[in-house]
Tab-separated table of N, CA and C in Angstrom:
chain	number	residue	atom	x	y	z
A	593	MET	N	0.841	-1.165	0.000
A	593	MET	CA	0.000	0.000	0.000
A	593	MET	C	0.889	1.232	0.000
A	594	ILE	N	0.423	2.276	-0.662
A	594	ILE	CA	1.150	3.534	-0.732
A	594	ILE	C	0.789	4.391	0.480
A	595	LEU	N	1.804	4.820	1.213
A	595	LEU	CA	1.594	5.684	2.375
A	595	LEU	C	1.758	7.156	2.036
A	596	GLY	N	2.606	7.441	1.052
A	596	GLY	CA	2.846	8.839	0.705
A	596	GLY	C	3.584	8.972	-0.604
A	597	ILE	N	3.333	10.073	-1.298
A	597	ILE	CA	4.004	10.401	-2.555
A	597	ILE	C	4.433	11.856	-2.466
A	598	GLY	N	5.647	12.124	-2.923
A	598	GLY	CA	6.128	13.498	-2.955
A	598	GLY	C	6.984	13.737	-4.175
A	599	THR	N	6.982	14.953	-4.654
A	599	THR	CA	7.827	15.343	-5.781
A	599	THR	C	8.342	16.746	-5.544
A	600	ASP	N	9.457	17.068	-6.174
A	600	ASP	CA	9.981	18.421	-6.104
A	600	ASP	C	10.832	18.687	-7.335
A	601	LEU	N	10.853	19.936	-7.732
A	601	LEU	CA	11.633	20.418	-8.855
A	601	LEU	C	12.541	21.519	-8.330
A	602	ALA	N	13.847	21.375	-8.539
A	602	ALA	CA	14.802	22.365	-8.045
A	602	ALA	C	15.565	22.970	-9.221
A	603	ASN	N	15.848	24.252	-9.124
A	603	ASN	CA	16.614	24.937	-10.154
A	603	ASN	C	18.102	24.825	-9.821
A	604	ILE	N	18.856	24.191	-10.699
A	604	ILE	CA	20.288	23.960	-10.464
A	604	ILE	C	21.036	25.286	-10.335
A	605	GLU	N	20.681	26.260	-11.140
A	605	GLU	CA	21.368	27.564	-11.077
A	605	GLU	C	21.103	28.254	-9.735
A	606	ARG	N	19.914	28.082	-9.192
A	606	ARG	CA	19.602	28.651	-7.877
A	606	ARG	C	20.452	27.980	-6.793
A	607	ILE	N	20.584	26.662	-6.887
A	607	ILE	CA	21.425	25.939	-5.925
A	607	ILE	C	22.877	26.380	-6.073
A	608	GLN	N	23.347	26.572	-7.316
A	608	GLN	CA	24.724	27.054	-7.534
A	608	GLN	C	24.914	28.425	-6.889
A	609	GLY	N	23.932	29.299	-7.047
A	609	GLY	CA	24.013	30.615	-6.426
A	609	GLY	C	24.062	30.541	-4.907
A	610	THR	N	23.297	29.624	-4.340
A	610	THR	CA	23.303	29.436	-2.892
A	610	THR	C	24.656	28.892	-2.436
A	611	LEU	N	25.214	27.954	-3.199
A	611	LEU	CA	26.545	27.429	-2.886
A	611	LEU	C	27.587	28.546	-2.960
A	612	ASP	N	27.503	29.377	-3.991
A	612	ASP	CA	28.458	30.485	-4.146
A	612	ASP	C	28.335	31.482	-2.999
A	613	ARG	N	27.111	31.735	-2.576
A	613	ARG	CA	26.884	32.755	-1.551
A	613	ARG	C	27.172	32.258	-0.134
A	614	PHE	N	26.728	31.020	0.167
A	614	PHE	CA	26.804	30.535	1.548
A	614	PHE	C	27.780	29.379	1.762
A	615	GLY	N	28.244	28.735	0.693
A	615	GLY	CA	29.274	27.707	0.765
A	615	GLY	C	29.031	26.632	1.807
A	616	ASP	N	30.024	26.449	2.680
A	616	ASP	CA	29.960	25.379	3.681
A	616	ASP	C	28.802	25.548	4.648
A	617	ARG	N	28.399	26.770	4.926
A	617	ARG	CA	27.267	26.985	5.833
A	617	ARG	C	26.010	26.311	5.278
A	618	PHE	N	25.776	26.466	3.987
A	618	PHE	CA	24.645	25.823	3.322
A	618	PHE	C	24.846	24.306	3.268
A	619	ARG	N	26.008	23.871	2.808
A	619	ARG	CA	26.285	22.432	2.690
A	619	ARG	C	26.090	21.721	4.029
A	620	ASN	N	26.669	22.287	5.077
A	620	ASN	CA	26.635	21.633	6.389
A	620	ASN	C	25.263	21.668	7.043
A	621	ARG	N	24.441	22.636	6.679
A	621	ARG	CA	23.085	22.723	7.248
A	621	ARG	C	22.143	21.720	6.595
A	622	VAL	N	22.346	21.466	5.307
A	622	VAL	CA	21.370	20.692	4.536
A	622	VAL	C	21.816	19.269	4.241
A	623	PHE	N	23.085	19.055	3.992
A	623	PHE	CA	23.556	17.769	3.468
A	623	PHE	C	24.466	17.036	4.446
A	624	THR	N	24.310	15.713	4.481
A	624	THR	CA	25.168	14.881	5.323
A	624	THR	C	26.581	14.848	4.743
A	625	ASP	N	27.533	14.381	5.521
A	625	ASP	CA	28.913	14.261	5.040
A	625	ASP	C	28.982	13.375	3.799
A	626	ILE	N	28.227	12.286	3.792
A	626	ILE	CA	28.237	11.364	2.644
A	626	ILE	C	27.688	12.066	1.402
A	627	GLU	N	26.595	12.805	1.556
A	627	GLU	CA	26.027	13.538	0.421
A	627	GLU	C	27.019	14.585	-0.101
A	628	GLN	N	27.706	15.250	0.802
A	628	GLN	CA	28.684	16.254	0.389
A	628	GLN	C	29.843	15.624	-0.370
A	629	ARG	N	30.356	14.508	0.126
A	629	ARG	CA	31.458	13.833	-0.568
A	629	ARG	C	31.037	13.412	-1.968
A	630	LYS	N	29.827	12.868	-2.088
A	630	LYS	CA	29.312	12.438	-3.390
A	630	LYS	C	29.244	13.623	-4.348
A	631	ALA	N	28.662	14.719	-3.892
A	631	ALA	CA	28.492	15.891	-4.755
A	631	ALA	C	29.833	16.502	-5.152
A	632	GLU	N	30.732	16.636	-4.199
A	632	GLU	CA	32.011	17.288	-4.474
A	632	GLU	C	32.904	16.466	-5.396
A	633	ASN	N	32.621	15.165	-5.519
A	633	ASN	CA	33.399	14.306	-6.421
A	633	ASN	C	32.756	14.156	-7.793
A	634	ARG	N	31.682	14.864	-8.031
A	634	ARG	CA	30.978	14.792	-9.311
A	634	ARG	C	31.368	15.966	-10.202
A	635	LYS	N	31.269	15.749	-11.508
A	635	LYS	CA	31.533	16.831	-12.464
A	635	LYS	C	30.530	17.965	-12.289
A	636	ASP	N	29.259	17.627	-12.139
A	636	ASP	CA	28.195	18.613	-11.956
A	636	ASP	C	27.847	18.712	-10.469
A	637	VAL	N	28.660	19.437	-9.736
A	637	VAL	CA	28.489	19.560	-8.285
A	637	VAL	C	27.121	20.140	-7.948
A	638	ALA	N	26.769	21.261	-8.547
A	638	ALA	CA	25.491	21.913	-8.232
A	638	ALA	C	24.311	21.041	-8.623
A	639	GLY	N	24.409	20.336	-9.748
A	639	GLY	CA	23.335	19.442	-10.176
A	639	GLY	C	23.127	18.302	-9.194
A	640	THR	N	24.223	17.782	-8.658
A	640	THR	CA	24.135	16.699	-7.675
A	640	THR	C	23.478	17.197	-6.391
A	641	TYR	N	23.893	18.373	-5.922
A	641	TYR	CA	23.237	18.950	-4.742
A	641	TYR	C	21.764	19.239	-5.022
A	642	ALA	N	21.454	19.758	-6.198
A	642	ALA	CA	20.061	20.102	-6.525
A	642	ALA	C	19.176	18.858	-6.513
A	643	LYS	N	19.670	17.748	-7.039
A	643	LYS	CA	18.871	16.505	-7.022
A	643	LYS	C	18.622	16.052	-5.591
A	644	ARG	N	19.615	16.155	-4.745
A	644	ARG	CA	19.452	15.738	-3.354
A	644	ARG	C	18.554	16.711	-2.590
A	645	TRP	N	18.647	17.986	-2.903
A	645	TRP	CA	17.725	18.975	-2.321
A	645	TRP	C	16.293	18.603	-2.689
A	646	ALA	N	16.069	18.338	-3.975
A	646	ALA	CA	14.728	17.966	-4.444
A	646	ALA	C	14.251	16.684	-3.769
A	647	ALA	N	15.151	15.732	-3.567
A	647	ALA	CA	14.778	14.468	-2.918
A	647	ALA	C	14.346	14.695	-1.477
A	648	LYS	N	15.035	15.573	-0.765
A	648	LYS	CA	14.668	15.868	0.617
A	648	LYS	C	13.302	16.551	0.678
A	649	GLU	N	13.067	17.495	-0.231
A	649	GLU	CA	11.762	18.156	-0.304
A	649	GLU	C	10.665	17.136	-0.623
A	650	ALA	N	10.927	16.275	-1.607
A	650	ALA	CA	9.941	15.261	-2.001
A	650	ALA	C	9.672	14.286	-0.864
A	651	CYS	N	10.713	13.893	-0.140
A	651	CYS	CA	10.546	12.970	0.979
A	651	CYS	C	9.704	13.609	2.076
A	652	SER	N	9.976	14.869	2.377
A	652	SER	CA	9.194	15.533	3.425
A	652	SER	C	7.720	15.611	3.030
A	653	LYS	N	7.448	15.795	1.750
A	653	LYS	CA	6.062	15.811	1.271
A	653	LYS	C	5.435	14.425	1.370
A	654	ALA	N	6.193	13.399	1.011
A	654	ALA	CA	5.681	12.028	1.108
A	654	ALA	C	5.403	11.653	2.568
A	655	LEU	N	6.177	12.206	3.482
A	655	LEU	CA	5.942	11.971	4.908
A	655	LEU	C	4.723	12.740	5.410
A	656	GLY	N	4.215	13.629	4.569
A	656	GLY	CA	3.005	14.371	4.917
A	656	GLY	C	3.243	15.587	5.779
A	657	THR	N	4.474	16.052	5.846
A	657	THR	CA	4.785	17.155	6.740
A	657	THR	C	5.329	18.374	6.023
A	658	GLY	N	5.953	18.184	4.881
A	658	GLY	CA	6.765	19.263	4.333
A	658	GLY	C	7.917	19.475	5.297
A	659	LEU	N	8.678	20.511	5.101
A	659	LEU	CA	9.809	20.767	5.999
A	659	LEU	C	9.360	21.604	7.185
A	660	ARG	N	8.560	20.990	8.018
A	660	ARG	CA	8.091	21.599	9.254
A	660	ARG	C	7.901	20.468	10.258
A	661	MET	N	7.310	20.759	11.347
A	661	MET	CA	7.017	19.740	12.365
A	661	MET	C	8.265	19.031	12.882
A	662	GLY	N	9.412	19.708	12.850
A	662	GLY	CA	10.597	19.131	13.459
A	662	GLY	C	11.523	18.349	12.554
A	663	ILE	N	11.150	18.157	11.287
A	663	ILE	CA	12.041	17.434	10.382
A	663	ILE	C	13.206	18.342	10.005
A	664	ALA	N	14.409	17.832	10.163
A	664	ALA	CA	15.606	18.567	9.772
A	664	ALA	C	16.077	18.063	8.414
A	665	TRP	N	16.750	18.935	7.682
A	665	TRP	CA	17.250	18.561	6.359
A	665	TRP	C	18.077	17.273	6.421
A	666	LYS	N	18.933	17.179	7.428
A	666	LYS	CA	19.819	16.020	7.511
A	666	LYS	C	19.116	14.763	8.018
A	667	ASP	N	17.834	14.887	8.423
A	667	ASP	CA	17.055	13.701	8.805
A	667	ASP	C	16.693	12.859	7.587
A	668	MET	N	16.931	13.396	6.398
A	668	MET	CA	16.666	12.685	5.146
A	668	MET	C	17.951	12.736	4.341
A	669	ALA	N	18.450	11.566	3.934
A	669	ALA	CA	19.736	11.526	3.235
A	669	ALA	C	19.685	10.569	2.051
A	670	VAL	N	20.239	11.026	0.944
A	670	VAL	CA	20.306	10.210	-0.265
A	670	VAL	C	21.699	9.624	-0.400
A	671	THR	N	21.747	8.326	-0.554
A	671	THR	CA	22.989	7.640	-0.903
A	671	THR	C	22.704	6.833	-2.166
A	672	ASN	N	23.704	6.111	-2.620
A	672	ASN	CA	23.527	5.304	-3.827
A	672	ASN	C	23.996	3.890	-3.586
A	673	LEU	N	23.252	2.938	-4.156
A	673	LEU	CA	23.708	1.558	-4.169
A	673	LEU	C	24.885	1.440	-5.139
A	674	ARG	N	25.573	0.316	-5.126
A	674	ARG	CA	26.695	0.109	-6.038
A	674	ARG	C	26.273	0.240	-7.499
A	675	THR	N	25.006	-0.062	-7.768
A	675	THR	CA	24.473	0.045	-9.128
A	675	THR	C	24.234	1.492	-9.542
A	676	GLY	N	24.306	2.415	-8.591
A	676	GLY	CA	24.026	3.816	-8.858
A	676	GLY	C	22.628	4.229	-8.436
A	677	GLN	N	21.774	3.247	-8.156
A	677	GLN	CA	20.393	3.549	-7.758
A	677	GLN	C	20.385	4.366	-6.474
A	678	PRO	N	19.656	5.492	-6.479
A	678	PRO	CA	19.580	6.284	-5.248
A	678	PRO	C	18.660	5.610	-4.230
A	679	VAL	N	19.015	5.784	-2.966
A	679	VAL	CA	18.184	5.295	-1.864
A	679	VAL	C	18.089	6.403	-0.819
A	680	MET	N	16.945	6.450	-0.142
A	680	MET	CA	16.696	7.467	0.870
A	680	MET	C	16.699	6.802	2.240
A	681	ALA	N	17.459	7.369	3.145
A	681	ALA	CA	17.461	6.916	4.536
A	681	ALA	C	16.942	8.058	5.394
A	682	VAL	N	16.185	7.718	6.423
A	682	VAL	CA	15.663	8.742	7.324
A	682	VAL	C	16.114	8.452	8.752
A	683	THR	N	16.360	9.523	9.489
A	683	THR	CA	16.756	9.434	10.886
A	683	THR	C	15.961	10.484	11.655
A	684	GLY	N	16.166	10.532	12.956
A	684	GLY	CA	15.557	11.577	13.768
A	684	GLY	C	14.041	11.612	13.651
A	685	TRP	N	13.515	12.833	13.568
A	685	TRP	CA	12.077	13.012	13.532
A	685	TRP	C	11.464	12.411	12.276
A	686	ALA	N	12.180	12.437	11.158
A	686	ALA	CA	11.661	11.850	9.916
A	686	ALA	C	11.458	10.343	10.097
A	687	ALA	N	12.395	9.688	10.776
A	687	ALA	CA	12.250	8.252	11.044
A	687	ALA	C	11.078	7.994	11.973
A	688	GLN	N	10.889	8.862	12.962
A	688	GLN	CA	9.759	8.705	13.877
A	688	GLN	C	8.441	8.882	13.137
A	689	ARG	N	8.381	9.877	12.269
A	689	ARG	CA	7.174	10.106	11.469
A	689	ARG	C	6.877	8.894	10.585
A	690	LEU	N	7.927	8.327	9.972
A	690	LEU	CA	7.757	7.139	9.127
A	690	LEU	C	7.220	5.970	9.941
A	691	THR	N	7.753	5.771	11.122
A	691	THR	CA	7.271	4.703	12.011
A	691	THR	C	5.806	4.932	12.376
A	692	ASP	N	5.466	6.164	12.717
A	692	ASP	CA	4.096	6.486	13.119
A	692	ASP	C	3.090	6.270	11.993
A	693	MET	N	3.482	6.484	10.757
A	693	MET	CA	2.549	6.361	9.645
A	693	MET	C	2.498	4.953	9.047
A	694	THR	N	3.373	4.055	9.528
A	694	THR	CA	3.416	2.692	9.009
A	694	THR	C	2.457	1.806	9.808
A	695	PRO	N	1.505	1.171	9.123
A	695	PRO	CA	0.551	0.316	9.844
A	695	PRO	C	1.243	-0.862	10.532
A	696	ALA	N	0.649	-1.307	11.622
A	696	ALA	CA	1.166	-2.472	12.333
A	696	ALA	C	1.226	-3.655	11.370
A	697	GLY	N	2.256	-4.471	11.518
A	697	GLY	CA	2.410	-5.644	10.668
A	697	GLY	C	2.987	-5.337	9.295
A	698	HIS	N	3.492	-4.107	9.112
A	698	HIS	CA	4.063	-3.689	7.839
A	698	HIS	C	5.454	-3.088	8.054
A	699	GLU	N	6.223	-3.065	6.977
A	699	GLU	CA	7.489	-2.350	6.967
A	699	GLU	C	7.403	-1.268	5.910
A	700	ALA	N	8.038	-0.128	6.176
A	700	ALA	CA	8.013	0.982	5.233
A	700	ALA	C	9.232	0.902	4.318
A	701	ILE	N	8.994	1.100	3.027
A	701	ILE	CA	10.050	1.143	2.020
A	701	ILE	C	9.951	2.510	1.345
A	702	ILE	N	11.074	3.211	1.272
A	702	ILE	CA	11.097	4.510	0.605
A	702	ILE	C	11.749	4.321	-0.764
A	703	HIS	N	10.997	4.631	-1.809
A	703	HIS	CA	11.506	4.588	-3.173
A	703	HIS	C	11.806	6.013	-3.601
A	704	VAL	N	12.954	6.228	-4.245
A	704	VAL	CA	13.321	7.564	-4.707
A	704	VAL	C	13.924	7.460	-6.104
A	705	THR	N	13.569	8.410	-6.937
A	705	THR	CA	14.193	8.511	-8.250
A	705	THR	C	14.553	9.974	-8.496
A	706	LEU	N	15.699	10.177	-9.129
A	706	LEU	CA	16.237	11.510	-9.373
A	706	LEU	C	16.534	11.682	-10.854
A	707	THR	N	16.379	12.899	-11.340
A	707	THR	CA	16.759	13.198	-12.720
A	707	THR	C	17.118	14.666	-12.816
A	708	ASP	N	17.871	15.011	-13.856
A	708	ASP	CA	18.139	16.419	-14.100
A	708	ASP	C	18.312	16.658	-15.592
A	709	ASP	N	17.932	17.850	-15.990
A	709	ASP	CA	18.105	18.359	-17.338
A	709	ASP	C	18.284	19.861	-17.151
A	710	HIS	N	19.533	20.289	-17.191
A	710	HIS	CA	19.876	21.657	-16.836
A	710	HIS	C	18.906	22.644	-17.463
A	711	PRO	N	18.333	23.530	-16.690
A	711	PRO	CA	18.683	23.926	-15.330
A	711	PRO	C	17.820	23.285	-14.246
A	712	TRP	N	17.167	22.157	-14.536
A	712	TRP	CA	16.242	21.576	-13.574
A	712	TRP	C	16.727	20.244	-13.027
A	713	ALA	N	16.430	20.020	-11.751
A	713	ALA	CA	16.649	18.733	-11.086
A	713	ALA	C	15.315	18.340	-10.466
A	714	GLN	N	14.990	17.064	-10.557
A	714	GLN	CA	13.680	16.625	-10.095
A	714	GLN	C	13.820	15.327	-9.301
A	715	ALA	N	12.944	15.168	-8.325
A	715	ALA	CA	12.916	13.946	-7.521
A	715	ALA	C	11.474	13.528	-7.276
A	716	PHE	N	11.272	12.221	-7.238
A	716	PHE	CA	10.004	11.628	-6.828
A	716	PHE	C	10.296	10.671	-5.693
A	717	VAL	N	9.446	10.696	-4.679
A	717	VAL	CA	9.561	9.758	-3.555
A	717	VAL	C	8.199	9.106	-3.348
A	718	VAL	N	8.225	7.791	-3.232
A	718	VAL	CA	7.026	7.021	-2.904
A	718	VAL	C	7.348	6.213	-1.660
A	719	ILE	N	6.490	6.320	-0.659
A	719	ILE	CA	6.652	5.511	0.552
A	719	ILE	C	5.611	4.408	0.501
A	720	GLU	N	6.107	3.183	0.563
A	720	GLU	CA	5.269	1.985	0.465
A	720	GLU	C	5.282	1.244	1.793
A	721	ALA	N	4.147	0.673	2.160
A	721	ALA	CA	4.071	-0.219	3.321
A	721	ALA	C	3.873	-1.629	2.797
A	722	ARG	N	4.816	-2.508	3.129
A	722	ARG	CA	4.722	-3.914	2.733
A	722	ARG	C	4.413	-4.760	3.959
A	723	PRO	N	3.509	-5.722	3.808
A	723	PRO	CA	3.227	-6.611	4.936
A	723	PRO	C	4.479	-7.390	5.333
A	724	LEU	N	4.682	-7.503	6.623
A	724	LEU	CA	5.773	-8.335	7.118
A	724	LEU	C	5.406	-9.795	6.910
A	725	ILE	N	6.368	-10.588	6.577
A	725	ILE	CA	6.140	-12.025	6.404
A	725	ILE	C	6.531	-12.722	7.690
A	726	ASN	N	5.592	-13.448	8.250
A	726	ASN	CA	5.862	-14.221	9.451
A	726	ASN	C	6.489	-15.543	9.015
A	727	LYS	N	7.763	-15.732	9.324
A	727	LYS	CA	8.494	-16.914	8.873
A	727	LYS	C	7.932	-18.201	9.492
A	728	ASP	N	7.248	-18.071	10.647
A	728	ASP	CA	6.674	-19.260	11.269
A	728	ASP	C	5.463	-19.762	10.515
A	729	THR	N	4.739	-18.840	9.835
A	729	THR	CA	3.514	-19.252	9.126
A	729	THR	C	3.683	-19.252	7.614
A	730	ALA	N	4.822	-18.742	7.126
A	730	ALA	CA	5.034	-18.710	5.673
A	730	ALA	C	5.230	-20.132	5.157
A	731	GLY	N	4.601	-20.401	4.029
A	731	GLY	CA	4.613	-21.743	3.490
A	731	GLY	C	5.751	-21.994	2.632
């Protein structure tokens, strides 16, 4: 079952301007160390940050809160599997919100997809609840 859907569109040039103006203050407020390392090692640094910014916005929308109610930017973090597929991890208040919205007997799965076409970066997040399988009764 779908628990939440969120999307966001970010302007890469706006993110570049924010990076130019606020630098580490912006990076450290919004992005985890892992996200920063990933972005700084990419050819399109601003595009990488913009996609992750959009993913955090989309995740907060899928959680049903937007960026309010105590969710911090770093409570939502995008990493990548070895295949390159992005994955979203939540901690802090975002993790608590996810737990609260997940029905009993289910596990929450966060799906995220990112794309960019200069000057735009876009993210979609879908939060799914999957029934837990009881290994004692599974056939």
